[in-house]
PDB file of C-alpha atoms in Angstrom:
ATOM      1  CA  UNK D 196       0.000   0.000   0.000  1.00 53.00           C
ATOM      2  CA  UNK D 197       2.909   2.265   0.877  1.00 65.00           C
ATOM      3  CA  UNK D 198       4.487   1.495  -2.971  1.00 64.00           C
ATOM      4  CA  UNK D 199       0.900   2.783  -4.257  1.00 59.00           C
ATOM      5  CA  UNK D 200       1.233   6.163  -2.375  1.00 59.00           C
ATOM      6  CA  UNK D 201       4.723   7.007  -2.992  1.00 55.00           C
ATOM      7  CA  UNK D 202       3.611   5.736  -7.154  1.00 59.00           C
ATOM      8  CA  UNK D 203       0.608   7.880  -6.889  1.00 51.00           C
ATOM      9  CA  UNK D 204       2.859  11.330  -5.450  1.00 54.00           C
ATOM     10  CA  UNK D 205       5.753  10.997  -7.737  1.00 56.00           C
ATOM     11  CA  UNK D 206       3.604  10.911 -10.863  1.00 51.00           C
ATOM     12  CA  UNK D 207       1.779  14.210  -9.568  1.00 48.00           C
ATOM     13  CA  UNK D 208       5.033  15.347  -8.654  1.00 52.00           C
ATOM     14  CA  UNK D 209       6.078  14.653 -12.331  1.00 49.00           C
ATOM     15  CA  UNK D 210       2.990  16.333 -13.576  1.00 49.00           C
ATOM     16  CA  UNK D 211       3.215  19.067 -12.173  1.00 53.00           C
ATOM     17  CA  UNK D 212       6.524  19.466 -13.382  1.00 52.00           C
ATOM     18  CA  UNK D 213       5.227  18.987 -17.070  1.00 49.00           C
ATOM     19  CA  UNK D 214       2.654  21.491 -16.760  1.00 49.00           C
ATOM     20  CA  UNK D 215       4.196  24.310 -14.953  1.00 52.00           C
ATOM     21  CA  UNK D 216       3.622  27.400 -16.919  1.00 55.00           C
ATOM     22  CA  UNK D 217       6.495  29.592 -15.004  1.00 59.00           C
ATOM     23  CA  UNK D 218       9.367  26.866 -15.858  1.00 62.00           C
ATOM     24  CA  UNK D 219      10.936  30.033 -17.988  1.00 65.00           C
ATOM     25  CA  UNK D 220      10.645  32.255 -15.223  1.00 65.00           C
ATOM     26  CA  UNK D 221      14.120  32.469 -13.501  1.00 71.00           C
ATOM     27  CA  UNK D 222      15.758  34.925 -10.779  1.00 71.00           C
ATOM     28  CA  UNK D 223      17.750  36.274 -13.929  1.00 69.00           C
ATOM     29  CA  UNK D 224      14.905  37.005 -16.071  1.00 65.00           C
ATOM     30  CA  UNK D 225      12.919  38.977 -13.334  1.00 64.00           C
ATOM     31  CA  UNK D 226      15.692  41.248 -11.992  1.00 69.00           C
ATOM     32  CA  UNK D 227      17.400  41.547 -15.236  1.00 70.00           C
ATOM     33  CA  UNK D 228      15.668  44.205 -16.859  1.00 72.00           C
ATOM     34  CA  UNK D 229      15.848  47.864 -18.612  1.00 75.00           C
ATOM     35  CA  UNK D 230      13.798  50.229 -16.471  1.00 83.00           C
ATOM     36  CA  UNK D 231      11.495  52.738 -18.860  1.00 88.00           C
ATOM     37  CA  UNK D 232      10.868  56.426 -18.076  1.00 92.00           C
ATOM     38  CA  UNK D 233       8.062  56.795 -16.117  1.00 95.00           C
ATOM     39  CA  UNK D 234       5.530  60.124 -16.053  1.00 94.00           C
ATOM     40  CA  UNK D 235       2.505  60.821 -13.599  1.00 96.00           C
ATOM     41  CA  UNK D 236      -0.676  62.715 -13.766  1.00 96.00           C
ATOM     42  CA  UNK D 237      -3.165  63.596 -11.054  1.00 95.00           C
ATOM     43  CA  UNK D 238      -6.520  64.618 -10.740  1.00 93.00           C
ATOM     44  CA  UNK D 239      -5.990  68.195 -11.051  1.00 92.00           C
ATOM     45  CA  UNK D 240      -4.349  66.986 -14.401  1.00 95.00           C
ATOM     46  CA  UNK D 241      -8.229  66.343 -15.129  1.00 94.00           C
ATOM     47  CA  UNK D 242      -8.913  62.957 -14.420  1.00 95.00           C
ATOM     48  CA  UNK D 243     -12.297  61.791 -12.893  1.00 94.00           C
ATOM     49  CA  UNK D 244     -12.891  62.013  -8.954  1.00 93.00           C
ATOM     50  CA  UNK D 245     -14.100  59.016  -7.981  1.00 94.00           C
ATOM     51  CA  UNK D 246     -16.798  59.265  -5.216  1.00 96.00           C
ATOM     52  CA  UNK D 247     -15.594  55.842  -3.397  1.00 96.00           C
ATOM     53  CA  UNK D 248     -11.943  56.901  -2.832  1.00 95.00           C
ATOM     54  CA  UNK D 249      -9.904  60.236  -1.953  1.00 95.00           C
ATOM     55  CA  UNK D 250      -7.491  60.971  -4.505  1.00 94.00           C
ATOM     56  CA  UNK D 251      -5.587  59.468  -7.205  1.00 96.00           C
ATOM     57  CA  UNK D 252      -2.149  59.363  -8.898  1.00 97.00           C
ATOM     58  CA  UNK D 253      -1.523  57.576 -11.940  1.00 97.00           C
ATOM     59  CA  UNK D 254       2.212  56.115 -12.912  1.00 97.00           C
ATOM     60  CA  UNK D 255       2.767  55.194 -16.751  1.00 96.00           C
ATOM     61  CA  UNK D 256       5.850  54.635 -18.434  1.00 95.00           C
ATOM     62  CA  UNK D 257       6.536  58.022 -20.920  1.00 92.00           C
ATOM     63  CA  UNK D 258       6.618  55.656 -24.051  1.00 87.00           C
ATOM     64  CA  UNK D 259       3.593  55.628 -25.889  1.00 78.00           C
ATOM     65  CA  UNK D 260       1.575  52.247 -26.950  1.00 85.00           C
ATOM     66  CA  UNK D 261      -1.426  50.639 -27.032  1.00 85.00           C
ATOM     67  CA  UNK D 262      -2.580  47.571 -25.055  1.00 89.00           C
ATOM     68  CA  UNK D 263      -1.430  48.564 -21.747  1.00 92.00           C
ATOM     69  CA  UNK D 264      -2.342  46.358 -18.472  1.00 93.00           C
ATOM     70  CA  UNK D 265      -2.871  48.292 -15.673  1.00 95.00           C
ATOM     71  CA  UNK D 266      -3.107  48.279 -11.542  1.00 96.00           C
ATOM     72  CA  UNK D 267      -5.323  50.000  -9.415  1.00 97.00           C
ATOM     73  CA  UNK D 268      -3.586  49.809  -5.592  1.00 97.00           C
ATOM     74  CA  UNK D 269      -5.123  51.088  -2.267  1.00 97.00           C
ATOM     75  CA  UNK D 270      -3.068  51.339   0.857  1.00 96.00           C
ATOM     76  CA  UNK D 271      -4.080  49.224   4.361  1.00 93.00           C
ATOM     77  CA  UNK D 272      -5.454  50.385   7.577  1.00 94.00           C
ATOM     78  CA  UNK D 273      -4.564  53.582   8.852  1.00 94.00           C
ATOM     79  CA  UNK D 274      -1.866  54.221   5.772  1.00 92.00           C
ATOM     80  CA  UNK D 275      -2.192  56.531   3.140  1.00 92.00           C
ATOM     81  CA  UNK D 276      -1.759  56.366  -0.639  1.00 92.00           C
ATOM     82  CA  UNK D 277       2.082  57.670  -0.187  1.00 92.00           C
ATOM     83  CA  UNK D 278       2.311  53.962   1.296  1.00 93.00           C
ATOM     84  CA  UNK D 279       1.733  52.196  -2.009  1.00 94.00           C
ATOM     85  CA  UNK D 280       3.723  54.786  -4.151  1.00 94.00           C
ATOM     86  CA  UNK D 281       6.690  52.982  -4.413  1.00 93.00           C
ATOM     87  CA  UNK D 282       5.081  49.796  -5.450  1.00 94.00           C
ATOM     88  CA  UNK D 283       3.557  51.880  -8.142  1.00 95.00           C
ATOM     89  CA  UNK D 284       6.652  53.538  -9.340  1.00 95.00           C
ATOM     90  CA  UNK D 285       8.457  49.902  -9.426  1.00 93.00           C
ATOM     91  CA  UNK D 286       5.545  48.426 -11.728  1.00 93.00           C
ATOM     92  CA  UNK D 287       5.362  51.604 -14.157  1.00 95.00           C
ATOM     93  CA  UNK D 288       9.196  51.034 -14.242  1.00 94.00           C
ATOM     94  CA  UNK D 289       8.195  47.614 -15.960  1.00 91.00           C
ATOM     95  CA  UNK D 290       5.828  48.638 -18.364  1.00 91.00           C
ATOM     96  CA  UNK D 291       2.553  48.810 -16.412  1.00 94.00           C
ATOM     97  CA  UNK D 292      -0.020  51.797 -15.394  1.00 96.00           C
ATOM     98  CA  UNK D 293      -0.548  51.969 -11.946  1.00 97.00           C
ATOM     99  CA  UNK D 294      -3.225  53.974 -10.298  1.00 97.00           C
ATOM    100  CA  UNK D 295      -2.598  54.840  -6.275  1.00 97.00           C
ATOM    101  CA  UNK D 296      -5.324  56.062  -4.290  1.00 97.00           C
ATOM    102  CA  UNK D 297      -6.831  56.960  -0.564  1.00 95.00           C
ATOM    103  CA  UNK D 298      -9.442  55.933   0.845  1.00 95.00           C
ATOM    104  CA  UNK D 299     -12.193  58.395   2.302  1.00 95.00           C
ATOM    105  CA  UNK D 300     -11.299  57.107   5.653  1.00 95.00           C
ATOM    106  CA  UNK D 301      -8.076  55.461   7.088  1.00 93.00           C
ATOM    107  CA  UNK D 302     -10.308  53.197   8.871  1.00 92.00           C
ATOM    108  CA  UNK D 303     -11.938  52.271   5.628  1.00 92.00           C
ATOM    109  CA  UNK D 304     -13.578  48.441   5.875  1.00 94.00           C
ATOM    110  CA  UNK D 305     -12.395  46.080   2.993  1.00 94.00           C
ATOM    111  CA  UNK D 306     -15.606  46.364   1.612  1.00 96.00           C
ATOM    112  CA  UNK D 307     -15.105  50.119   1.102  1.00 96.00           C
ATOM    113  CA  UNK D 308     -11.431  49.422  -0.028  1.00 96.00           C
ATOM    114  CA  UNK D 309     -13.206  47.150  -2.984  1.00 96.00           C
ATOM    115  CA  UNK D 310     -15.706  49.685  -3.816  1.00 97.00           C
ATOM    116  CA  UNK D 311     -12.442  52.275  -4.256  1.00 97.00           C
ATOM    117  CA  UNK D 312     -10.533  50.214  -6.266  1.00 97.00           C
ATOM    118  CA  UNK D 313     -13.789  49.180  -8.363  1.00 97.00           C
ATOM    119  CA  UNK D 314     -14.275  53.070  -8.561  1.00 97.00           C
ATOM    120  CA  UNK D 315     -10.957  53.382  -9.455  1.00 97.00           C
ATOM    121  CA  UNK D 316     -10.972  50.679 -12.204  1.00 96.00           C
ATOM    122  CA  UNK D 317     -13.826  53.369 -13.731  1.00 96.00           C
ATOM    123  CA  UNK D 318     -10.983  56.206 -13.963  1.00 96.00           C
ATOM    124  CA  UNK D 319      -8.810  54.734 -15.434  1.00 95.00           C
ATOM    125  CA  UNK D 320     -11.015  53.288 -18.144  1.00 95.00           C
ATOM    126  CA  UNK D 321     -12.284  56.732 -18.796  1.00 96.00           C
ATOM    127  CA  UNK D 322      -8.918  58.065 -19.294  1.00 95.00           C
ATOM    128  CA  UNK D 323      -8.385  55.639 -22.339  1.00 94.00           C
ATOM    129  CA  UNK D 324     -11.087  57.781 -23.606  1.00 95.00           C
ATOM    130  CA  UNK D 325     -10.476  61.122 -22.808  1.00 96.00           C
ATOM    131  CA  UNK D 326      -8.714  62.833 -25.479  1.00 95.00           C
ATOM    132  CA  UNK D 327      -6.685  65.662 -23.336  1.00 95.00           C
ATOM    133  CA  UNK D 328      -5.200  62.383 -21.205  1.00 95.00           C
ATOM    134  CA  UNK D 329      -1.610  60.998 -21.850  1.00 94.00           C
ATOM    135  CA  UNK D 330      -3.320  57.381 -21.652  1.00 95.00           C
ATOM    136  CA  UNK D 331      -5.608  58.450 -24.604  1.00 94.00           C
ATOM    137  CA  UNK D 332      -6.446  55.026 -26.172  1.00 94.00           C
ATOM    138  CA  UNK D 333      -3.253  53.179 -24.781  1.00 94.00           C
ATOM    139  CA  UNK D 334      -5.251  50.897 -22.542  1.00 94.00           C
ATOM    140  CA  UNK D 335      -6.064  47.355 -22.357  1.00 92.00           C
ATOM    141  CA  UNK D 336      -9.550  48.157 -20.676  1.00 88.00           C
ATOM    142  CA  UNK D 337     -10.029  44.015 -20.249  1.00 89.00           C
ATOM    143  CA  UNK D 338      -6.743  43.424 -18.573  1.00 90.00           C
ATOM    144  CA  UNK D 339      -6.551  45.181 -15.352  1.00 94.00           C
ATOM    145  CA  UNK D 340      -5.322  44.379 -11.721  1.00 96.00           C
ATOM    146  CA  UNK D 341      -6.424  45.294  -8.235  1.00 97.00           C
ATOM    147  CA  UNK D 342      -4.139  44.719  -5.472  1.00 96.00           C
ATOM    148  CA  UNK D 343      -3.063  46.530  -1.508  1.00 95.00           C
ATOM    149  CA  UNK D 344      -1.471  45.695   1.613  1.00 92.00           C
ATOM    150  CA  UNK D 345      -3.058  44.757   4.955  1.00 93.00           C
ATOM    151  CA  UNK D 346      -6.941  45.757   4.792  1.00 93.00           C
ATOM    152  CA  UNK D 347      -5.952  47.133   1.060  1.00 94.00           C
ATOM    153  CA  UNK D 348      -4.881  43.261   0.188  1.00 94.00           C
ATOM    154  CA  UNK D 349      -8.504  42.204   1.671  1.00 94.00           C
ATOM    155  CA  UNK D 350      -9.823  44.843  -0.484  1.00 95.00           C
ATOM    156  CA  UNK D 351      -8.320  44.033  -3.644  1.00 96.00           C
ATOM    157  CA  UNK D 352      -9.454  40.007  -2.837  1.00 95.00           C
ATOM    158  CA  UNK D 353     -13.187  41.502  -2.524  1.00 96.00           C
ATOM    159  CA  UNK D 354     -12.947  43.624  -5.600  1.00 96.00           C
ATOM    160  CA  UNK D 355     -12.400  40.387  -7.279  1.00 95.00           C
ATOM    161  CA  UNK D 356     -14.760  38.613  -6.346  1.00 95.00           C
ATOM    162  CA  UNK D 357     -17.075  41.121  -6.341  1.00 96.00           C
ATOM    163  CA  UNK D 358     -16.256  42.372 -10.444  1.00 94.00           C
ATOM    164  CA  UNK D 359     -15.086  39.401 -12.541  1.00 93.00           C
ATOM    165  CA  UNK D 360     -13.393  42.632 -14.984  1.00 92.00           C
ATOM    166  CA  UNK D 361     -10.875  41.946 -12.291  1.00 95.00           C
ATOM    167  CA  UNK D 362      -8.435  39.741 -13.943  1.00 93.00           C
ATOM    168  CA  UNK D 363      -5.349  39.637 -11.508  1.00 94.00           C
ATOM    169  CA  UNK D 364      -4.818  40.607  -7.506  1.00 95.00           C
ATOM    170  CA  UNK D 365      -1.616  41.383  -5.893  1.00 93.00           C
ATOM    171  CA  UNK D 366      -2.782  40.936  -2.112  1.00 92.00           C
ATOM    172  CA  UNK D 367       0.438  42.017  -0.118  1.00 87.00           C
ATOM    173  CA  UNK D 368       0.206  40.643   3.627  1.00 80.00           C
TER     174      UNK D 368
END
């Protein structure tokens, strides 16, 4: 019976070897890259203000192209949207757009922390639209992200659930 078992674990083992879809993805390959310019805009730059969360910055790399994927992040409890800056700055650096924002309250619930980043999602689709933006029809409007830390990683996790236009969640601690 033992023989069975260990028969049974080393041919899942095996699978899952065969069918790993990251088996390119190396140490090397992640840290080994050419940073792009990156530019910001705000919404005094004339972006929307979204009822569900308090204030916005947008990070996009300077280049322009079409079919960008884009991140919406909120910060966790008590933390403001300075907290998730750098996280946006590294993924802009990459190729990505990534939207920061605050919540109406630092003591925010995850369920309001979803409804911000939902609301947020909205902005940033209607900046692929708006003509006077520097995102003008350079979004990917089906392939965007949610994702926070703390209460903001709960958030992003309810956002997703919640909106199945959510197609990826970076839920940090």
């Amino acid at each position: 019976m033992n023989k069975k078992i260990l028969i049974v674990f080393s041919f899942l083992a095996l699978a899952q070897l065969a069918y790993s879809q990251c088996g390119t993805i190396s140490v090397q390959s992640v840290t080994n890259y050419t940073p792009v310019a990156i530019d910001s805009m705000y919404e005094a730059d004339g972006m929307r203000n979204g009822p569900a969360y308090a204030g916005a910055t947008v990070f996009y790399p300077s280049t322009a192209t079409t079919n960008r994927k884009s991140l919406v992040l909120v910060p966790g409890f008590l933390a403001t949207q300075s907290s998730v800056i750098v996280w946006a700055r590294y993924l802009a650096a990459r190729g990505f757009v990534c939207m920061t924002i605050g919540t109406n309250s630092l003591t925010d619930s995850p369920a309001l922390r979803a409804a911000a980043l939902l609301d947020a999602m909205e902005t940033l689709r209607q900046e692929n639209y708006r003509m006077a933006s520097p995102l003008y029809q350079q979004l990917d409007s089906n392939k965007m992200a949610v994702g926070g830390w703390s209460m903001g990683g709960g958030g992003a996790q309810l956002a997703a659930k919640a909106d199945a236009r959510v197609k990826a969640v970076l839920a940090i601690t």
